[in-house]
Amino acid sequence: MSAAFCDDLQVGQAQQAIAAAVRPLDLAERVDLRAALDRILAQDVVAPLDVPAHDNAGMDGYALDGAGLDCGETVLRVVGRGLAGHAYAGEVPRGAAVRIMTGAVLPQGCDTVAPLEQCRLDGAHVCIAPGLRRGDNARARGEDLRAGSVALAAGKRLRPADIGLLASLGCAEVMVARRVRVALLSSGDELRGIGQALDSGTVYDSNRYTLWAMLQRLGCDVLDLGLVADDAHALQQALRRGCAHADVVITSGGVSAGDADHVRRAMAELGDVAFWRVAMRPGRPLAFGRIAAGGHDALLFGLPGNPVAVMVAFYQFVRGALLQLMGATVPEQPLWPVVALDALRKKPGRTEYQRAWLQRLDDGRWGARVTGSQGSAMLHSMSQAHGLLVLAHDRGPVQAGDLVDFLPFEGLV
Ligand code: AMP
Ligand code: MG
């Protein structure tokens, strides 16, 4: 590790420290199935029935007893018809078959479906081409899920397939974790709200909007505390308000060691705050801790002000903590090895994140090109990029052609 960064926590250490400090809220609510998308399942869902609930046809064709298949062509007498929702209720004697459509209940004694395209009708008989094996194209009762088995485990973030699966089990409602309440503020005398005039030296506050958007994606309830000046008292007031109403307070700006950086002090006065400089770029200043006010306490993340640093810090530290609060099973972030198409400067001793585009190479692999200048205020390149190259802590400079880890934005919801 280079001397310049030896006081800083490594990214992985900071993530572990946060994970160790976060206790799931353990609060659940019952919601309609359609309101459960992207929410965190609070209890295991046990299948109340077999799925499918009956043996049924996997294709349109003829249902038969596979024991009667011949080596060559099999000829069977057609004795009836079964449709989805309208089962054939009669007997199927030896040497007989039932015309059947996909999803129809298999008649008693039938375990195989000959697909239409392998069948030829000859009067009242069906001639089935050789090659069909017993059990082909039949779906067995309970083959997807058995009654009594865990269909979805608590902690799962519900995706469209899960919503459909719950519907297939007849669940109209589901218990999900209560949304995390997050209070949000931006700090900086130079910040202006949308609609205000931009006088000299001022910038629009974008971080509250970026953070709001990332929090929406995670299904959080957001309390917007607005813009707060570079003033220790005003910051403390805002943090108190956030703490009284939210599970988590997130600030951006004013967290480094500059003359106008008051967030650290305001935090320290309200609680037990571990201040970290994390060995990363962008996003080195990052404060995390717990504050208390008015009989409530809240986790607090003091994020840096630079707009790209805010996003990187959110994805690396805040996102996991919020999911953990909701009891989510947090999977490791997928990092995909891709080919660096540019040489990249990199110092060992910190994790670096570079915005990059992916492109398919002639040899079929994926290559990544960085989005030009990597200034941590440049939100436009964040908007253009497909994701981040993650250059590991101990890694030195990257040569064009080297493999590097890529973290896609899609999927980071
Ligand atoms: P700070 O961390 O307060 O030193 O801010 C670092 C840089 O980020 C400065 O250029 C700030 O103007 C900018 N910045 C801070 N907060 C915001 C914000 N909410 N929206 C846009 N830029 C910001
Ligand atoms: Mg500032």
Short mmCIF file of C-alpha atoms and ligand atoms in Angstrom, two decimals:
data_model
loop_
_atom_site.label_atom_id
_atom_site.label_comp_id
_atom_site.label_asym_id
_atom_site.label_seq_id
_atom_site.Cartn_x
_atom_site.Cartn_y
_atom_site.Cartn_z
CA MET A 1 0.00 0.00 0.00
CA SER A 2 1.39 3.41 -0.86
CA ALA A 3 2.07 5.72 2.10
CA ALA A 4 -0.44 8.35 0.95
CA PHE A 5 -3.41 6.06 1.59
CA CYS A 6 -2.29 4.04 4.59
CA ASP A 7 -4.88 5.61 6.97
CA ASP A 8 -7.79 4.86 4.70
CA LEU A 9 -10.04 1.84 5.00
CA GLN A 10 -10.13 -0.42 1.99
CA VAL A 11 -13.46 -0.63 0.17
CA GLY A 12 -14.05 -4.21 1.35
CA GLN A 13 -13.25 -3.29 4.97
CA ALA A 14 -15.66 -0.36 4.87
CA GLN A 15 -18.37 -2.62 3.41
CA GLN A 16 -17.79 -5.17 6.16
CA ALA A 17 -17.90 -2.54 8.89
CA ILE A 18 -21.20 -1.22 7.54
CA ALA A 19 -22.67 -4.71 7.24
CA ALA A 20 -21.68 -5.43 10.85
CA ALA A 21 -23.39 -2.24 12.07
CA VAL A 22 -26.70 -2.71 10.25
CA ARG A 23 -29.53 -4.60 11.96
CA PRO A 24 -32.54 -5.52 9.82
CA LEU A 25 -35.62 -3.46 10.76
CA ASP A 26 -37.71 -6.62 11.01
CA LEU A 27 -40.93 -4.80 10.16
CA ALA A 28 -43.32 -6.31 7.66
CA GLU A 29 -46.55 -5.37 5.93
CA ARG A 30 -49.08 -7.25 3.86
CA VAL A 31 -49.51 -5.98 0.31
CA ASP A 32 -51.49 -6.97 -2.76
CA LEU A 33 -49.54 -9.20 -5.12
CA ARG A 34 -49.26 -6.47 -7.74
CA ALA A 35 -47.80 -4.06 -5.19
CA ALA A 36 -45.10 -6.55 -4.23
CA LEU A 37 -42.84 -6.13 -7.26
CA ASP A 38 -39.27 -5.26 -6.19
CA ARG A 39 -40.21 -5.51 -2.51
CA ILE A 40 -38.33 -7.81 -0.12
CA LEU A 41 -40.20 -10.93 0.93
CA ALA A 42 -40.57 -10.93 4.73
CA GLN A 43 -41.56 -14.59 5.24
CA ASP A 44 -40.98 -17.85 3.41
CA VAL A 45 -43.84 -18.67 1.05
CA VAL A 46 -44.77 -22.34 1.32
CA ALA A 47 -46.56 -23.82 -1.69
CA PRO A 48 -50.17 -24.61 -0.64
CA LEU A 49 -50.62 -26.90 -3.66
CA ASP A 50 -48.71 -28.89 -6.22
CA VAL A 51 -47.72 -26.92 -9.33
CA PRO A 52 -48.93 -28.07 -11.76
CA ALA A 53 -51.90 -29.40 -9.85
CA HIS A 54 -52.40 -32.34 -12.23
CA ASP A 55 -50.51 -34.35 -14.83
CA ASN A 56 -51.05 -32.57 -18.14
CA ALA A 57 -50.03 -32.40 -21.77
CA GLY A 58 -46.89 -30.44 -22.66
CA MET A 59 -47.80 -30.29 -26.37
CA ASP A 60 -50.75 -30.60 -28.71
CA GLY A 61 -51.00 -34.24 -29.87
CA TYR A 62 -52.26 -37.63 -28.70
CA ALA A 63 -52.14 -38.87 -25.10
CA LEU A 64 -51.31 -42.55 -24.66
CA ASP A 65 -49.93 -45.15 -22.29
CA GLY A 66 -46.19 -45.23 -23.07
CA ALA A 67 -46.07 -48.94 -22.19
CA GLY A 68 -47.88 -49.61 -25.47
CA LEU A 69 -45.33 -47.90 -27.75
CA ASP A 70 -43.94 -50.10 -30.52
CA CYS A 71 -40.38 -50.00 -31.85
CA GLY A 72 -41.66 -49.05 -35.28
CA GLU A 73 -44.78 -47.05 -36.01
CA THR A 74 -47.44 -47.24 -33.26
CA VAL A 75 -51.06 -47.35 -34.40
CA LEU A 76 -53.76 -46.45 -31.88
CA ARG A 77 -57.52 -45.96 -32.02
CA VAL A 78 -58.63 -42.40 -31.14
CA VAL A 79 -61.35 -42.58 -28.50
CA GLY A 80 -61.91 -38.94 -27.56
CA ARG A 81 -60.54 -35.45 -27.06
CA GLY A 82 -59.22 -33.43 -24.09
CA LEU A 83 -58.77 -29.65 -24.10
CA ALA A 84 -57.21 -27.32 -21.55
CA GLY A 85 -59.98 -26.76 -19.03
CA HIS A 86 -62.07 -29.61 -20.48
CA ALA A 87 -60.55 -32.93 -19.52
CA TYR A 88 -61.41 -36.20 -21.28
CA ALA A 89 -63.18 -38.07 -18.53
CA GLY A 90 -63.64 -41.47 -20.14
CA GLU A 91 -61.58 -44.67 -20.10
CA VAL A 92 -58.61 -45.17 -22.41
CA PRO A 93 -58.53 -48.89 -23.23
CA ARG A 94 -55.34 -50.68 -24.37
CA GLY A 95 -54.51 -49.78 -27.94
CA ALA A 96 -56.29 -46.43 -27.74
CA ALA A 97 -55.24 -42.75 -27.59
CA VAL A 98 -56.94 -39.42 -26.84
CA ARG A 99 -56.46 -36.32 -28.94
CA ILE A 100 -55.17 -33.75 -26.45
CA MET A 101 -54.18 -30.07 -26.39
CA THR A 102 -51.41 -28.41 -24.37
CA GLY A 103 -52.35 -27.98 -20.72
CA ALA A 104 -55.22 -30.48 -20.80
CA VAL A 105 -55.32 -33.00 -17.94
CA LEU A 106 -53.81 -36.33 -19.01
CA PRO A 107 -56.51 -39.01 -19.04
CA GLN A 108 -56.25 -41.82 -16.47
CA GLY A 109 -53.61 -44.33 -17.56
CA CYS A 110 -51.86 -42.00 -20.04
CA ASP A 111 -48.31 -40.82 -19.38
CA THR A 112 -47.01 -39.79 -22.81
CA VAL A 113 -47.99 -37.30 -25.51
CA ALA A 114 -47.21 -37.88 -29.20
CA PRO A 115 -46.86 -34.40 -30.78
CA LEU A 116 -49.17 -33.63 -33.71
CA GLU A 117 -46.26 -33.24 -36.10
CA GLN A 118 -45.18 -36.85 -35.44
CA CYS A 119 -48.70 -38.18 -36.04
CA ARG A 120 -50.72 -39.10 -39.11
CA LEU A 121 -54.45 -39.73 -38.98
CA ASP A 122 -55.84 -42.74 -40.78
CA GLY A 123 -59.61 -42.78 -40.31
CA ALA A 124 -60.33 -43.45 -36.63
CA HIS A 125 -56.67 -44.33 -35.97
CA VAL A 126 -53.55 -42.31 -35.32
CA CYS A 127 -50.18 -43.55 -36.65
CA ILE A 128 -47.28 -42.34 -34.50
CA ALA A 129 -43.76 -42.16 -35.97
CA PRO A 130 -41.08 -44.27 -34.23
CA GLY A 131 -38.77 -42.63 -31.67
CA LEU A 132 -41.27 -41.45 -29.06
CA ARG A 133 -40.26 -42.46 -25.54
CA ARG A 134 -42.44 -43.10 -22.54
CA GLY A 135 -43.06 -39.87 -20.57
CA ASP A 136 -42.26 -37.56 -23.50
CA ASN A 137 -44.20 -34.26 -23.57
CA ALA A 138 -46.05 -35.01 -20.35
CA ARG A 139 -45.86 -32.63 -17.40
CA ALA A 140 -46.08 -34.37 -14.04
CA ARG A 141 -48.17 -33.04 -11.17
CA GLY A 142 -45.88 -31.13 -8.77
CA GLU A 143 -42.88 -31.18 -11.14
CA ASP A 144 -42.41 -27.41 -10.71
CA LEU A 145 -43.26 -27.27 -6.99
CA ARG A 146 -44.53 -29.74 -4.41
CA ALA A 147 -47.17 -28.69 -1.90
CA GLY A 148 -45.43 -27.95 1.42
CA SER A 149 -42.09 -26.97 -0.10
CA VAL A 150 -40.62 -23.46 0.17
CA ALA A 151 -41.50 -21.70 -3.07
CA LEU A 152 -39.79 -18.40 -2.21
CA ALA A 153 -37.45 -17.78 0.70
CA ALA A 154 -37.67 -14.73 2.97
CA GLY A 155 -35.20 -12.07 1.92
CA LYS A 156 -35.82 -12.46 -1.79
CA ARG A 157 -36.37 -9.33 -3.80
CA LEU A 158 -39.48 -10.07 -5.81
CA ARG A 159 -38.92 -10.05 -9.57
CA PRO A 160 -41.54 -10.54 -12.28
CA ALA A 161 -41.02 -14.34 -12.24
CA ASP A 162 -41.70 -14.34 -8.50
CA ILE A 163 -44.90 -12.35 -8.91
CA GLY A 164 -46.05 -14.89 -11.49
CA LEU A 165 -45.00 -17.80 -9.29
CA LEU A 166 -47.01 -16.39 -6.38
CA ALA A 167 -50.00 -16.03 -8.68
CA SER A 168 -49.59 -19.66 -9.74
CA LEU A 169 -49.88 -20.57 -6.06
CA GLY A 170 -53.06 -18.53 -5.69
CA CYS A 171 -51.49 -15.91 -3.38
CA ALA A 172 -53.47 -12.66 -3.57
CA GLU A 173 -51.36 -10.95 -0.92
CA VAL A 174 -47.83 -11.28 0.34
CA MET A 175 -45.86 -10.20 3.42
CA VAL A 176 -43.01 -7.86 2.50
CA ALA A 177 -40.52 -5.82 4.48
CA ARG A 178 -41.63 -2.33 5.33
CA ARG A 179 -39.99 0.24 3.07
CA VAL A 180 -36.90 1.84 4.57
CA ARG A 181 -37.46 5.53 5.30
CA VAL A 182 -34.58 7.62 4.10
CA ALA A 183 -34.10 11.33 4.76
CA LEU A 184 -31.97 13.20 2.29
CA LEU A 185 -30.18 16.53 2.21
CA SER A 186 -27.63 18.37 0.12
CA SER A 187 -25.21 20.69 1.79
CA GLY A 188 -23.30 23.55 0.21
CA ASP A 189 -23.62 27.34 0.03
CA GLU A 190 -23.06 27.19 -3.72
CA LEU A 191 -26.09 24.95 -4.38
CA ARG A 192 -29.32 26.19 -5.88
CA GLY A 193 -32.62 24.42 -6.33
CA ILE A 194 -34.21 23.94 -9.73
CA GLY A 195 -36.18 27.08 -10.54
CA GLN A 196 -33.81 29.36 -8.66
CA ALA A 197 -31.53 31.76 -10.54
CA LEU A 198 -27.94 30.60 -10.96
CA ASP A 199 -25.90 33.55 -9.81
CA SER A 200 -22.14 33.63 -10.06
CA GLY A 201 -20.35 30.58 -8.67
CA THR A 202 -23.49 28.58 -8.01
CA VAL A 203 -24.58 25.19 -9.37
CA TYR A 204 -27.85 23.33 -9.38
CA ASP A 205 -28.17 20.68 -6.73
CA SER A 206 -28.19 17.43 -8.70
CA ASN A 207 -27.29 15.02 -5.90
CA ARG A 208 -30.69 15.09 -4.25
CA TYR A 209 -32.23 14.04 -7.55
CA THR A 210 -29.70 11.31 -8.29
CA LEU A 211 -30.05 9.96 -4.77
CA TRP A 212 -33.84 10.21 -4.92
CA ALA A 213 -33.78 8.17 -8.15
CA MET A 214 -31.47 5.48 -6.76
CA LEU A 215 -33.61 5.28 -3.61
CA GLN A 216 -36.79 4.95 -5.66
CA ARG A 217 -35.27 2.02 -7.49
CA LEU A 218 -34.67 0.32 -4.15
CA GLY A 219 -38.22 0.95 -3.01
CA CYS A 220 -37.40 3.38 -0.20
CA ASP A 221 -39.69 6.09 1.18
CA VAL A 222 -37.80 9.34 0.73
CA LEU A 223 -38.08 12.38 2.96
CA ASP A 224 -36.45 15.33 1.21
CA LEU A 225 -34.85 17.67 3.75
CA GLY A 226 -33.82 20.03 0.97
CA LEU A 227 -30.77 22.22 0.65
CA VAL A 228 -28.81 23.04 3.76
CA ALA A 229 -26.18 25.78 3.98
CA ASP A 230 -22.58 25.19 5.03
CA ASP A 231 -23.48 25.94 8.61
CA ALA A 232 -22.98 23.57 11.54
CA HIS A 233 -26.17 24.65 13.34
CA ALA A 234 -28.39 24.39 10.27
CA LEU A 235 -26.91 20.98 9.47
CA GLN A 236 -27.53 19.74 12.98
CA GLN A 237 -31.14 20.91 12.84
CA ALA A 238 -31.69 19.10 9.57
CA LEU A 239 -30.01 15.92 10.83
CA ARG A 240 -32.24 15.98 13.91
CA ARG A 241 -35.33 16.25 11.74
CA GLY A 242 -34.15 13.43 9.52
CA CYS A 243 -33.35 11.27 12.53
CA ALA A 244 -36.81 11.81 14.01
CA HIS A 245 -38.58 10.62 10.85
CA ALA A 246 -36.29 8.21 9.06
CA ASP A 247 -34.34 4.98 9.49
CA VAL A 248 -31.42 6.34 7.48
CA VAL A 249 -30.15 9.86 6.83
CA ILE A 250 -28.03 10.56 3.77
CA THR A 251 -26.16 13.81 3.23
CA SER A 252 -24.01 14.85 0.33
CA GLY A 253 -21.26 17.44 0.34
CA GLY A 254 -19.33 19.07 3.14
CA VAL A 255 -17.84 15.86 4.46
CA SER A 256 -14.17 16.33 3.69
CA ALA A 257 -11.71 18.39 5.66
CA GLY A 258 -12.22 21.75 3.94
CA ASP A 259 -12.94 25.08 5.70
CA ALA A 260 -16.68 24.82 4.96
CA ASP A 261 -17.09 21.11 5.70
CA HIS A 262 -19.33 20.88 8.76
CA VAL A 263 -21.09 17.57 8.25
CA ARG A 264 -18.58 15.54 10.22
CA ARG A 265 -18.82 17.79 13.26
CA ALA A 266 -22.61 18.00 13.15
CA MET A 267 -22.72 14.23 12.97
CA ALA A 268 -20.23 13.71 15.78
CA GLU A 269 -22.32 15.89 18.09
CA LEU A 270 -25.44 13.87 17.44
CA GLY A 271 -24.06 10.40 17.68
CA ASP A 272 -21.52 7.75 17.39
CA VAL A 273 -19.91 8.42 14.08
CA ALA A 274 -17.02 6.54 12.57
CA PHE A 275 -15.45 8.75 9.98
CA TRP A 276 -13.72 7.01 7.17
CA ARG A 277 -11.64 8.02 4.38
CA VAL A 278 -12.04 5.05 2.12
CA ALA A 279 -9.15 4.20 -0.17
CA MET A 280 -11.10 4.70 -3.36
CA ARG A 281 -11.48 7.08 -6.26
CA PRO A 282 -13.81 8.76 -6.67
CA GLY A 283 -15.43 8.99 -3.24
CA ARG A 284 -12.61 9.08 -0.73
CA PRO A 285 -14.38 11.06 2.00
CA LEU A 286 -17.26 9.05 3.39
CA ALA A 287 -18.73 9.21 6.86
CA PHE A 288 -20.85 6.46 8.34
CA GLY A 289 -22.38 6.06 11.75
CA ARG A 290 -25.46 6.24 13.88
CA ILE A 291 -27.05 9.41 15.19
CA ALA A 292 -29.77 9.89 17.81
CA ALA A 293 -32.22 12.72 18.36
CA GLY A 294 -35.70 13.05 19.87
CA GLY A 295 -35.73 9.48 21.12
CA HIS A 296 -35.06 8.04 17.67
CA ASP A 297 -31.88 6.85 16.07
CA ALA A 298 -30.86 6.49 12.46
CA LEU A 299 -27.97 5.29 10.39
CA LEU A 300 -26.12 8.11 8.74
CA PHE A 301 -24.14 8.20 5.53
CA GLY A 302 -22.21 11.38 4.84
CA LEU A 303 -21.42 11.13 1.15
CA PRO A 304 -19.01 13.35 -0.74
CA GLY A 305 -20.38 16.21 -2.83
CA ASN A 306 -19.03 15.37 -6.23
CA PRO A 307 -21.90 13.93 -8.26
CA VAL A 308 -20.04 10.87 -9.57
CA ALA A 309 -18.57 10.14 -6.16
CA VAL A 310 -22.10 10.22 -4.72
CA MET A 311 -23.25 7.52 -7.10
CA VAL A 312 -20.20 5.31 -6.67
CA ALA A 313 -20.42 5.59 -2.88
CA PHE A 314 -24.14 4.84 -2.99
CA TYR A 315 -23.66 1.71 -5.11
CA GLN A 316 -20.71 0.49 -3.05
CA PHE A 317 -21.93 1.24 0.47
CA VAL A 318 -25.46 2.59 0.85
CA ARG A 319 -27.35 0.23 -1.42
CA GLY A 320 -26.23 -2.92 0.41
CA ALA A 321 -27.03 -1.37 3.81
CA LEU A 322 -30.57 -0.39 2.73
CA LEU A 323 -31.25 -3.86 1.38
CA GLN A 324 -29.85 -5.37 4.56
CA LEU A 325 -32.18 -3.16 6.64
CA MET A 326 -35.10 -4.62 4.69
CA GLY A 327 -33.85 -8.13 5.44
CA ALA A 328 -32.81 -8.79 1.87
CA THR A 329 -30.41 -11.50 0.98
CA VAL A 330 -27.83 -9.29 -0.70
CA PRO A 331 -26.06 -11.13 -3.50
CA GLU A 332 -22.49 -10.22 -4.27
CA GLN A 333 -22.30 -7.60 -6.99
CA PRO A 334 -21.51 -9.32 -10.26
CA LEU A 335 -18.17 -8.21 -11.70
CA TRP A 336 -17.58 -9.39 -15.26
CA PRO A 337 -14.09 -9.65 -16.71
CA VAL A 338 -13.81 -7.60 -19.90
CA VAL A 339 -10.89 -6.54 -22.10
CA ALA A 340 -9.54 -3.04 -21.42
CA LEU A 341 -9.30 -1.26 -24.76
CA ASP A 342 -7.29 1.62 -23.30
CA ALA A 343 -4.21 1.76 -21.13
CA LEU A 344 -5.33 3.10 -17.72
CA ARG A 345 -3.32 4.88 -15.08
CA LYS A 346 -3.88 3.30 -11.69
CA LYS A 347 -2.03 3.53 -8.40
CA PRO A 348 -1.88 0.51 -6.10
CA GLY A 349 -3.38 1.27 -2.69
CA ARG A 350 -6.91 2.32 -3.63
CA THR A 351 -9.86 0.95 -5.56
CA GLU A 352 -10.59 3.02 -8.65
CA TYR A 353 -13.86 3.22 -10.55
CA GLN A 354 -13.80 4.36 -14.17
CA ARG A 355 -16.87 4.94 -16.31
CA ALA A 356 -16.85 2.77 -19.42
CA TRP A 357 -18.76 1.67 -22.50
CA LEU A 358 -18.85 -1.94 -23.56
CA GLN A 359 -18.42 -3.11 -27.12
CA ARG A 360 -18.35 -6.54 -28.69
CA LEU A 361 -14.93 -7.50 -30.08
CA ASP A 362 -14.30 -9.48 -33.27
CA ASP A 363 -13.18 -12.49 -31.20
CA GLY A 364 -16.57 -12.54 -29.43
CA ARG A 365 -15.32 -11.15 -26.12
CA TRP A 366 -16.49 -7.84 -24.65
CA GLY A 367 -14.17 -4.87 -24.51
CA ALA A 368 -14.49 -1.72 -22.40
CA ARG A 369 -13.54 1.78 -23.41
CA VAL A 370 -13.43 4.48 -20.75
CA THR A 371 -15.64 7.52 -21.25
CA GLY A 372 -12.81 10.02 -21.67
CA SER A 373 -11.97 12.27 -18.77
CA GLN A 374 -12.91 10.79 -15.41
CA GLY A 375 -13.43 13.96 -13.36
CA SER A 376 -15.66 13.14 -10.41
CA ALA A 377 -17.94 16.09 -11.15
CA MET A 378 -18.73 14.81 -14.66
CA LEU A 379 -22.19 13.37 -14.38
CA HIS A 380 -22.71 13.44 -18.14
CA SER A 381 -20.18 10.65 -18.65
CA MET A 382 -21.89 8.68 -15.86
CA SER A 383 -25.09 9.02 -17.83
CA GLN A 384 -23.41 7.83 -21.03
CA ALA A 385 -21.53 4.88 -19.52
CA HIS A 386 -22.78 1.30 -19.44
CA GLY A 387 -21.11 0.70 -16.11
CA LEU A 388 -17.94 1.01 -14.07
CA LEU A 389 -14.56 -0.59 -14.44
CA VAL A 390 -13.51 -1.62 -10.97
CA LEU A 391 -9.74 -1.55 -10.62
CA ALA A 392 -8.87 -3.52 -7.51
CA HIS A 393 -7.03 -2.05 -4.53
CA ASP A 394 -3.63 -3.61 -5.15
CA ARG A 395 -3.67 -3.30 -8.90
CA GLY A 396 -1.17 -1.09 -10.73
CA PRO A 397 -1.49 0.44 -14.22
CA VAL A 398 -3.60 -1.39 -16.78
CA GLN A 399 -2.29 -2.15 -20.28
CA ALA A 400 -4.62 -2.20 -23.25
CA GLY A 401 -5.63 -5.87 -23.67
CA ASP A 402 -5.57 -6.67 -19.94
CA LEU A 403 -8.68 -8.11 -18.33
CA VAL A 404 -10.49 -5.76 -15.93
CA ASP A 405 -13.62 -6.14 -13.79
CA PHE A 406 -16.79 -4.49 -15.09
CA LEU A 407 -19.80 -3.60 -12.92
CA PRO A 408 -22.87 -3.03 -15.11
CA PHE A 409 -25.39 -0.33 -14.16
CA GLU A 410 -28.27 -2.41 -15.46
CA GLY A 411 -29.26 -4.81 -12.75
CA LEU A 412 -28.06 -2.42 -10.05
CA VAL A 413 -31.53 -1.45 -9.03
P1 AMP B 1 -17.84 19.13 -1.21
O1 AMP B 1 -17.82 17.67 -0.97
O2 AMP B 1 -18.88 19.85 -0.43
O3 AMP B 1 -16.48 19.71 -1.06
O4 AMP B 1 -18.25 19.33 -2.74
C1 AMP B 1 -17.41 18.81 -3.77
C2 AMP B 1 -17.91 19.29 -5.12
O5 AMP B 1 -19.20 18.76 -5.36
C3 AMP B 1 -18.07 20.79 -5.24
O6 AMP B 1 -17.67 21.16 -6.53
C4 AMP B 1 -19.54 21.00 -5.05
O7 AMP B 1 -20.01 22.18 -5.68
C5 AMP B 1 -20.13 19.78 -5.68
N1 AMP B 1 -21.41 19.45 -5.08
C6 AMP B 1 -21.64 19.30 -3.78
N2 AMP B 1 -22.92 19.01 -3.54
C7 AMP B 1 -23.53 18.98 -4.74
C8 AMP B 1 -24.85 18.74 -5.17
N3 AMP B 1 -25.82 18.47 -4.29
N4 AMP B 1 -25.14 18.78 -6.48
C9 AMP B 1 -24.16 19.07 -7.38
N5 AMP B 1 -22.88 19.29 -7.04
C10 AMP B 1 -22.57 19.26 -5.74
MG MG B 2 -19.19 21.84 -0.07
#
